[in-house]
Coordinates of C-alpha atoms in Angstrom, one line a residue:
M1 CA -28.6 -11.4 17.8
P2 CA -28.9 -7.8 18.6
Y3 CA -26.1 -5.7 20.2
S4 CA -25.0 -2.5 21.6
V5 CA -21.8 -1.2 19.7
A6 CA -19.5 1.2 21.2
M7 CA -17.8 2.9 17.9
L8 CA -15.1 5.5 18.6
S9 CA -13.9 8.1 16.0
V10 CA -11.5 10.4 18.3
H11 CA -10.1 12.7 15.7
T12 CA -13.1 13.1 13.2
S13 CA -17.0 13.0 13.5
P14 CA -19.2 11.1 11.3
L15 CA -21.0 14.7 11.1
D16 CA -18.3 16.2 9.1
T17 CA -18.7 16.8 5.5
P18 CA -16.2 14.4 3.8
G19 CA -13.5 16.4 1.6
R20 CA -14.0 19.7 3.9
T21 CA -10.9 19.4 5.8
K22 CA -7.7 17.0 5.9
D23 CA -9.5 15.0 8.2
A24 CA -13.0 14.3 6.8
G25 CA -13.0 12.0 4.0
G26 CA -14.2 8.2 3.2
M27 CA -13.8 7.3 7.1
N28 CA -16.5 9.6 8.0
I29 CA -18.9 8.3 5.4
Y30 CA -17.9 4.4 6.5
I31 CA -18.8 5.2 10.0
R32 CA -22.0 6.8 9.6
A33 CA -23.4 4.7 6.7
L34 CA -22.3 1.4 8.5
A35 CA -24.0 2.6 11.5
A36 CA -27.2 3.1 10.1
A37 CA -27.2 -0.3 8.2
L38 CA -26.2 -1.8 11.3
A39 CA -29.5 0.0 13.0
R40 CA -31.6 -1.9 10.4
R41 CA -30.5 -5.0 11.5
G42 CA -31.5 -4.2 15.1
I43 CA -28.1 -3.4 16.7
K44 CA -27.8 -0.2 18.7
V45 CA -25.0 1.9 18.1
D46 CA -23.4 5.0 19.9
I47 CA -20.5 6.8 17.9
F48 CA -18.0 8.7 20.4
T49 CA -16.0 11.8 19.0
R50 CA -14.1 14.7 20.4
C51 CA -15.9 17.5 20.6
S52 CA -14.2 20.1 18.6
D53 CA -17.1 22.9 18.9
P54 CA -18.6 23.9 22.1
Q55 CA -21.6 24.9 20.3
L56 CA -22.4 21.3 19.6
P57 CA -24.9 19.3 21.6
Q58 CA -23.4 16.5 23.4
I59 CA -25.9 14.0 21.9
V60 CA -27.2 14.0 17.9
Q61 CA -29.6 11.3 17.3
L62 CA -29.1 10.2 13.9
D63 CA -32.0 7.5 14.0
S64 CA -33.6 5.7 16.9
L65 CA -30.8 3.4 17.2
V66 CA -27.8 5.7 16.5
R67 CA -26.3 8.5 18.2
V68 CA -23.0 10.5 17.9
I69 CA -22.0 11.6 21.3
H70 CA -19.5 14.5 21.8
I71 CA -16.9 13.9 24.1
S72 CA -14.7 16.6 25.7
A73 CA -11.1 15.8 25.9
G74 CA -8.8 18.6 25.5
P75 CA -9.6 21.8 23.9
Q76 CA -13.3 22.5 22.6
S77 CA -11.5 23.4 19.3
P78 CA -9.9 21.7 16.3
V79 CA -6.6 20.1 17.0
H80 CA -4.4 18.3 14.6
K81 CA -4.4 14.5 14.9
H82 CA -0.7 14.5 15.5
H83 CA -1.4 16.3 18.8
L84 CA -4.4 14.1 19.8
Y85 CA -2.7 11.2 21.7
Q86 CA -2.0 13.2 25.1
Y87 CA -6.0 13.4 25.3
L88 CA -6.7 9.6 24.9
P89 CA -6.7 8.9 28.8
T90 CA -9.5 11.5 29.1
F91 CA -11.4 10.6 26.2
A92 CA -11.8 7.0 27.5
R93 CA -12.0 8.1 31.1
Q94 CA -15.4 10.2 29.8
I95 CA -16.8 7.7 27.6
E96 CA -16.9 5.4 30.7
E97 CA -18.2 8.3 33.1
F98 CA -21.0 8.6 30.3
R99 CA -21.8 5.0 30.0
S100 CA -22.1 4.9 33.9
S101 CA -24.3 7.9 34.2
E102 CA -26.6 5.9 32.0
D103 CA -26.3 2.6 33.2
G104 CA -25.7 1.3 30.0
Y105 CA -23.4 -1.3 28.6
Y106 CA -22.0 -2.3 25.4
D107 CA -21.1 -6.0 23.8
V108 CA -18.6 -4.7 21.6
V109 CA -16.0 -1.6 21.3
H110 CA -15.4 -1.1 17.3
S111 CA -12.7 1.7 16.8
H112 CA -11.9 3.5 13.8
Y113 CA -8.2 4.6 13.1
W114 CA -5.2 4.3 15.4
L115 CA -6.2 7.1 18.0
S116 CA -9.5 5.4 18.7
G117 CA -7.9 1.9 18.8
V118 CA -5.6 3.4 21.5
A119 CA -8.4 4.8 23.5
A120 CA -10.7 1.5 22.9
L121 CA -7.9 -0.8 24.3
T122 CA -8.7 0.6 27.9
L123 CA -12.5 0.4 27.4
A124 CA -12.6 -3.1 26.3
E125 CA -10.5 -4.6 28.8
R126 CA -12.3 -2.1 31.7
W127 CA -15.9 -3.6 30.1
N128 CA -14.7 -7.1 29.3
V129 CA -15.8 -7.1 25.5
P130 CA -14.1 -7.8 22.3
H131 CA -12.1 -4.8 20.6
V132 CA -12.7 -4.9 16.8
T133 CA -10.9 -2.1 14.8
M134 CA -10.4 -0.7 11.3
F135 CA -7.4 1.1 10.7
H136 CA -8.5 2.9 7.5
T137 CA -5.0 4.0 6.6
L138 CA -1.9 2.2 8.3
A139 CA 1.3 4.4 8.5
R140 CA 3.5 1.4 7.3
L141 CA 1.9 1.3 4.1
K142 CA 1.6 5.0 3.8
Q143 CA 5.1 5.4 4.4
M144 CA 6.0 2.6 1.9
A145 CA 3.8 4.3 -0.8
H146 CA 5.2 7.8 -0.4
P147 CA 8.7 7.6 1.6
D148 CA 9.7 11.0 1.4
E149 CA 6.6 11.9 3.5
P150 CA 7.6 10.1 6.9
E151 CA 5.0 9.2 9.5
P152 CA 5.3 9.9 13.1
P153 CA 7.3 7.3 15.1
L154 CA 4.2 7.2 17.6
R155 CA 1.8 6.3 15.2
L156 CA 3.9 3.4 13.8
E157 CA 4.6 2.2 17.3
M158 CA 0.8 2.2 18.7
E159 CA -0.5 0.6 15.3
Q160 CA 2.2 -2.1 15.9
Q161 CA 0.9 -2.6 19.4
L162 CA -2.8 -2.4 18.3
V163 CA -1.9 -5.0 15.6
Q164 CA -1.1 -7.4 18.3
Q165 CA -3.5 -6.7 21.3
V166 CA -7.2 -5.9 19.5
D167 CA -9.5 -9.2 19.3
H168 CA -10.1 -8.4 15.5
I169 CA -8.8 -6.5 12.4
I170 CA -11.1 -5.6 9.6
A171 CA -9.4 -5.2 6.4
A172 CA -11.4 -3.6 3.2
T173 CA -9.6 -5.5 1.0
S174 CA -7.6 -8.9 0.4
D175 CA -4.3 -6.7 -0.5
E176 CA -4.8 -5.0 2.8
R177 CA -4.9 -8.1 4.8
S178 CA -2.0 -9.7 3.4
Q179 CA -0.2 -6.4 4.0
L180 CA -1.2 -6.5 7.4
L181 CA 0.2 -10.3 7.9
R182 CA 3.1 -9.4 6.1
F183 CA 4.4 -6.1 7.3
C184 CA 2.6 -5.9 10.7
G185 CA 3.2 -9.5 11.7
A186 CA -0.8 -9.8 12.3
A187 CA -2.0 -13.5 13.0
S188 CA -4.1 -14.9 10.3
N189 CA -7.1 -15.6 11.8
S190 CA -7.1 -12.2 13.5
V191 CA -7.8 -10.4 10.0
S192 CA -11.2 -10.6 8.0
V193 CA -11.7 -9.0 4.6
I194 CA -15.1 -6.8 4.9
P195 CA -15.2 -4.0 2.2
C196 CA -16.3 -0.7 2.6
G197 CA -19.8 0.3 1.1
V198 CA -21.6 2.5 -1.0
D199 CA -25.2 3.7 -1.0
L200 CA -26.5 2.0 -4.1
E201 CA -30.1 3.8 -3.7
L202 CA -28.3 7.3 -3.7
F203 CA -25.3 6.6 -6.1
A204 CA -27.0 6.2 -9.3
A205 CA -26.6 7.7 -12.7
H206 CA -28.0 10.9 -13.8
E207 CA -28.5 12.1 -17.4
K208 CA -25.1 13.9 -18.2
E209 CA -26.1 16.9 -20.0
N210 CA -28.9 17.4 -17.2
A211 CA -26.5 16.9 -14.3
R212 CA -24.2 19.4 -16.0
A213 CA -27.1 22.1 -16.7
K214 CA -28.0 21.6 -12.8
L215 CA -24.4 22.2 -11.6
G216 CA -23.9 25.3 -13.9
L217 CA -21.2 23.3 -15.9
E218 CA -20.4 23.8 -19.7
T219 CA -21.4 21.3 -21.8
S220 CA -18.9 21.6 -24.7
R221 CA -15.9 20.2 -23.3
P222 CA -15.1 16.6 -21.6
L223 CA -15.0 16.8 -17.9
L224 CA -12.4 15.5 -15.5
L225 CA -13.5 15.2 -11.9
F226 CA -11.2 14.8 -8.7
A227 CA -13.4 14.5 -5.5
G228 CA -11.8 14.5 -1.8
R229 CA -9.6 15.9 0.7
L230 CA -7.3 18.5 -1.0
D231 CA -4.5 16.6 0.7
P232 CA -0.7 16.0 -1.4
F233 CA -1.1 12.3 -0.5
K234 CA -4.4 12.4 -2.5
G235 CA -2.9 13.9 -5.6
P236 CA -5.2 16.8 -7.0
D237 CA -1.9 18.1 -8.2
V238 CA -1.2 15.1 -10.4
L239 CA -4.6 15.5 -11.9
L240 CA -3.8 19.4 -12.6
R241 CA -0.2 18.6 -14.0
A242 CA -1.7 15.2 -16.2
A243 CA -4.4 17.9 -17.5
S244 CA -1.8 20.3 -18.8
L245 CA -0.1 17.5 -20.6
M246 CA -3.3 16.4 -22.2
K247 CA -4.2 16.8 -26.1
E248 CA -7.5 17.0 -25.3
D249 CA -8.9 20.5 -24.0
A250 CA -10.9 19.0 -20.8
L251 CA -12.6 20.9 -18.3
V252 CA -11.0 20.0 -14.5
V253 CA -13.7 20.2 -11.8
I254 CA -11.9 19.8 -8.2
V255 CA -14.3 19.3 -5.4
G256 CA -13.2 19.3 -2.0
G257 CA -12.0 22.0 0.8
R258 CA -13.8 25.1 2.1
S259 CA -15.0 28.1 0.5
G260 CA -12.9 31.6 1.4
Q261 CA -9.3 31.3 2.6
D262 CA -8.4 27.5 2.0
E263 CA -4.6 27.5 1.8
D264 CA -4.9 24.0 -0.3
V265 CA -7.4 25.3 -2.5
Y266 CA -5.1 28.7 -3.0
K267 CA -1.8 26.5 -4.0
L268 CA -4.0 24.5 -6.5
R269 CA -5.2 27.7 -8.1
E270 CA -1.5 28.5 -8.3
L271 CA -0.3 25.7 -9.9
A272 CA -3.0 25.5 -12.2
V273 CA -2.0 29.5 -13.1
Q274 CA 1.6 28.0 -13.5
L275 CA 0.4 25.3 -15.9
G276 CA -1.5 27.5 -18.0
I277 CA -4.4 25.8 -17.5
A278 CA -6.5 28.2 -14.9
E279 CA -9.2 29.1 -17.3
R280 CA -10.5 25.5 -17.5
V281 CA -10.2 24.5 -13.9
R282 CA -12.8 24.7 -11.5
F283 CA -13.2 24.7 -7.6
L284 CA -16.1 23.6 -6.0
E285 CA -16.1 23.3 -1.8
A286 CA -16.4 20.0 -0.3
Q287 CA -19.9 18.9 -1.3
P288 CA -22.7 16.7 1.1
Q289 CA -22.9 13.4 0.2
T290 CA -26.7 14.0 -1.7
C291 CA -24.9 16.3 -4.3
M292 CA -22.4 14.0 -5.6
P293 CA -24.1 11.7 -7.8
L294 CA -24.9 14.7 -9.8
L295 CA -21.1 15.5 -9.9
Y296 CA -20.1 12.0 -10.9
S297 CA -22.8 11.7 -13.4
A298 CA -21.8 15.1 -15.2
A299 CA -17.9 13.8 -15.5
D300 CA -16.5 11.8 -18.2
V301 CA -14.2 10.5 -16.1
T302 CA -13.6 10.4 -12.3
V303 CA -9.7 10.6 -11.7
V304 CA -8.2 9.2 -8.6
P305 CA -4.4 9.8 -8.2
S306 CA -3.5 8.9 -4.4
Y307 CA -0.4 7.4 -3.3
H308 CA -2.5 4.9 -1.9
E309 CA -6.4 4.1 -0.6
S310 CA -7.2 1.1 1.5
F311 CA -10.4 1.3 -0.4
G312 CA -11.2 4.1 -2.7
F313 CA -14.8 5.8 -2.0
A314 CA -14.6 7.9 -4.7
A315 CA -14.0 5.3 -7.2
V316 CA -16.8 3.3 -5.9
E317 CA -18.9 5.8 -5.7
S318 CA -18.0 7.2 -9.4
L319 CA -18.6 3.6 -10.8
A320 CA -22.1 3.1 -9.1
C321 CA -22.9 6.5 -10.9
G322 CA -21.7 4.6 -14.4
T323 CA -18.6 7.1 -14.6
P324 CA -15.3 5.2 -15.4
V325 CA -12.3 5.9 -13.2
V326 CA -8.7 6.5 -13.7
A327 CA -6.8 5.8 -10.9
T328 CA -3.4 4.8 -9.5
R329 CA -2.6 1.5 -9.6
A330 CA -2.3 0.9 -5.6
G331 CA -3.9 -0.6 -2.4
G332 CA -7.8 -0.8 -2.8
L333 CA -8.2 0.9 -5.8
M334 CA -6.8 -2.4 -7.3
T335 CA -9.7 -4.1 -5.9
V336 CA -12.4 -1.8 -7.0
V337 CA -11.3 -0.4 -10.1
Q338 CA -11.2 -3.3 -13.2
H339 CA -8.4 -2.7 -15.6
E340 CA -9.5 -1.9 -19.2
K341 CA -13.1 -2.9 -17.9
T342 CA -14.6 -0.1 -16.0
G343 CA -11.5 2.3 -16.0
F344 CA -8.0 2.3 -15.9
L345 CA -5.1 1.8 -13.3
V346 CA -1.9 3.6 -13.9
S347 CA 1.3 4.4 -12.2
R348 CA 1.4 7.5 -10.1
C349 CA 2.8 10.0 -12.9
P350 CA 1.2 12.8 -14.5
G351 CA 2.4 11.6 -18.0
F352 CA 0.7 8.3 -17.6
F353 CA -2.5 9.8 -16.3
A354 CA -2.2 12.3 -19.3
E355 CA -2.1 9.2 -21.7
R356 CA -4.9 7.2 -20.5
L357 CA -7.3 10.2 -19.9
D358 CA -7.1 11.2 -23.6
A359 CA -7.3 7.8 -24.9
L360 CA -10.5 7.4 -23.1
L361 CA -11.9 10.8 -23.9
R362 CA -11.1 10.2 -27.5
D363 CA -13.0 7.0 -27.6
P364 CA -16.6 6.9 -26.8
A365 CA -17.4 3.5 -27.5
L366 CA -15.0 2.8 -25.1
R367 CA -16.5 5.2 -22.5
Q368 CA -19.6 3.6 -23.1
H369 CA -18.4 0.0 -22.7
M370 CA -16.9 1.0 -19.3
S371 CA -19.7 3.0 -18.1
V372 CA -22.3 0.1 -18.8
A373 CA -19.7 -2.3 -16.9
A374 CA -19.2 0.1 -14.0
R375 CA -22.1 -0.2 -11.9
S376 CA -22.3 -3.8 -12.0
S377 CA -18.9 -4.0 -10.6
V378 CA -19.7 -2.5 -7.2
L379 CA -23.0 -4.1 -6.5
Q380 CA -21.2 -6.2 -4.1
F381 CA -20.4 -3.2 -2.0
G382 CA -23.8 -2.1 -0.8
W383 CA -24.2 -1.4 2.7
A384 CA -26.6 -4.1 3.6
H385 CA -24.6 -6.5 2.6
V386 CA -21.5 -4.9 4.6
A387 CA -23.4 -4.6 7.6
E388 CA -24.5 -8.4 7.4
Q389 CA -20.7 -9.5 7.3
V390 CA -19.8 -7.0 10.3
H391 CA -23.0 -8.5 12.1
H392 CA -21.6 -12.0 11.5
L393 CA -18.2 -11.0 13.0
Y394 CA -19.8 -9.4 16.2
N395 CA -21.6 -12.8 16.5
V396 CA -18.4 -14.9 16.7
L397 CA -16.5 -12.8 18.7
V398 CA -19.3 -12.2 21.5
D399 CA -20.0 -16.0 21.3
E400 CA -16.2 -16.6 21.9
A401 CA -16.0 -13.7 24.6
N402 CA -19.0 -15.6 26.6
C403 CA -17.2 -19.0 26.1
L404 CA -14.2 -17.9 27.9
L405 CA -16.2 -16.0 30.8
A406 CA -17.7 -19.6 31.3
Q407 CA -14.8 -21.7 31.7

């Protein structure tokens, strides 16, 4: 059954380039790709996001059934996500005014991240429709993974309220679902496991030497890749420290951030100098998705040293391109990376990463074995399959809602 879905992404737009800022990452990929896959199933999707640039048009039509709609709430300029809560009532009110101006309707509200979830509570109640949410990251789980970096108390409180009040929660992995039940008190029948996805047509292997030549990267050294937001939580510094401990003279390519004056890039450059490895570290600004398969294919290993990942987009994209992954043994990475089959899972310590990276780079036969196994291990994450599961969930929730209305 076709539906009209209101998706909310308050703090970051699906139009943003993943990795360019600390707010643009896997969630941006997820929202845009899922909306496109749902549209191929005949579902209309309006994605509402806060307007942070007055030059942007209010409506951006991504295809015949998918729109990104910029909502004025607070300054039309970037605002740190920790300061956006005060604008959520305005955000929800402006969405309702937009809907009313078009005399439109929505069958489902699908929110992403806790800020969107809070705004969506009001709309779902007003429209009397089911509210599905995906947290993408949970403050409590982040805090458990990295106790030295406390999360805002408001976020912890609001996420707990959302767990109790939304109609359904999508978890990316069985591990995340278990943690929602154990640590957040979610009801077992209110959480479904539906993985994030990967574009299997786009993310496919390119010949390694050709990929490096197109990117202007040297071919004489083994190459280690980090791709993502340059947030300490993601651990690019761990890769640099690991590289300084390695016996193999590997080239390190870090993809993320902005060109020009980027404080995160500056700090990582300084660290590379301090570690004595600056001459073999290359920094590239965040790249569009269409360029990433070349980068994954150029690498011998992709490194994902995050404290925690709900899913791990960089890992699954790398594996789809046939490149093994060495990642932290945490969160969704334990679902995506098959230890000793498609890569290695290690404790988040530079020394452990260095040991596994050296072992992998010194064993071409093992790398080839992992490369062959990599792509087949992620075929289950194709977007068509993900959208089918989300569509089924919509069906169930809308049917339940209609039954309640009929009583």
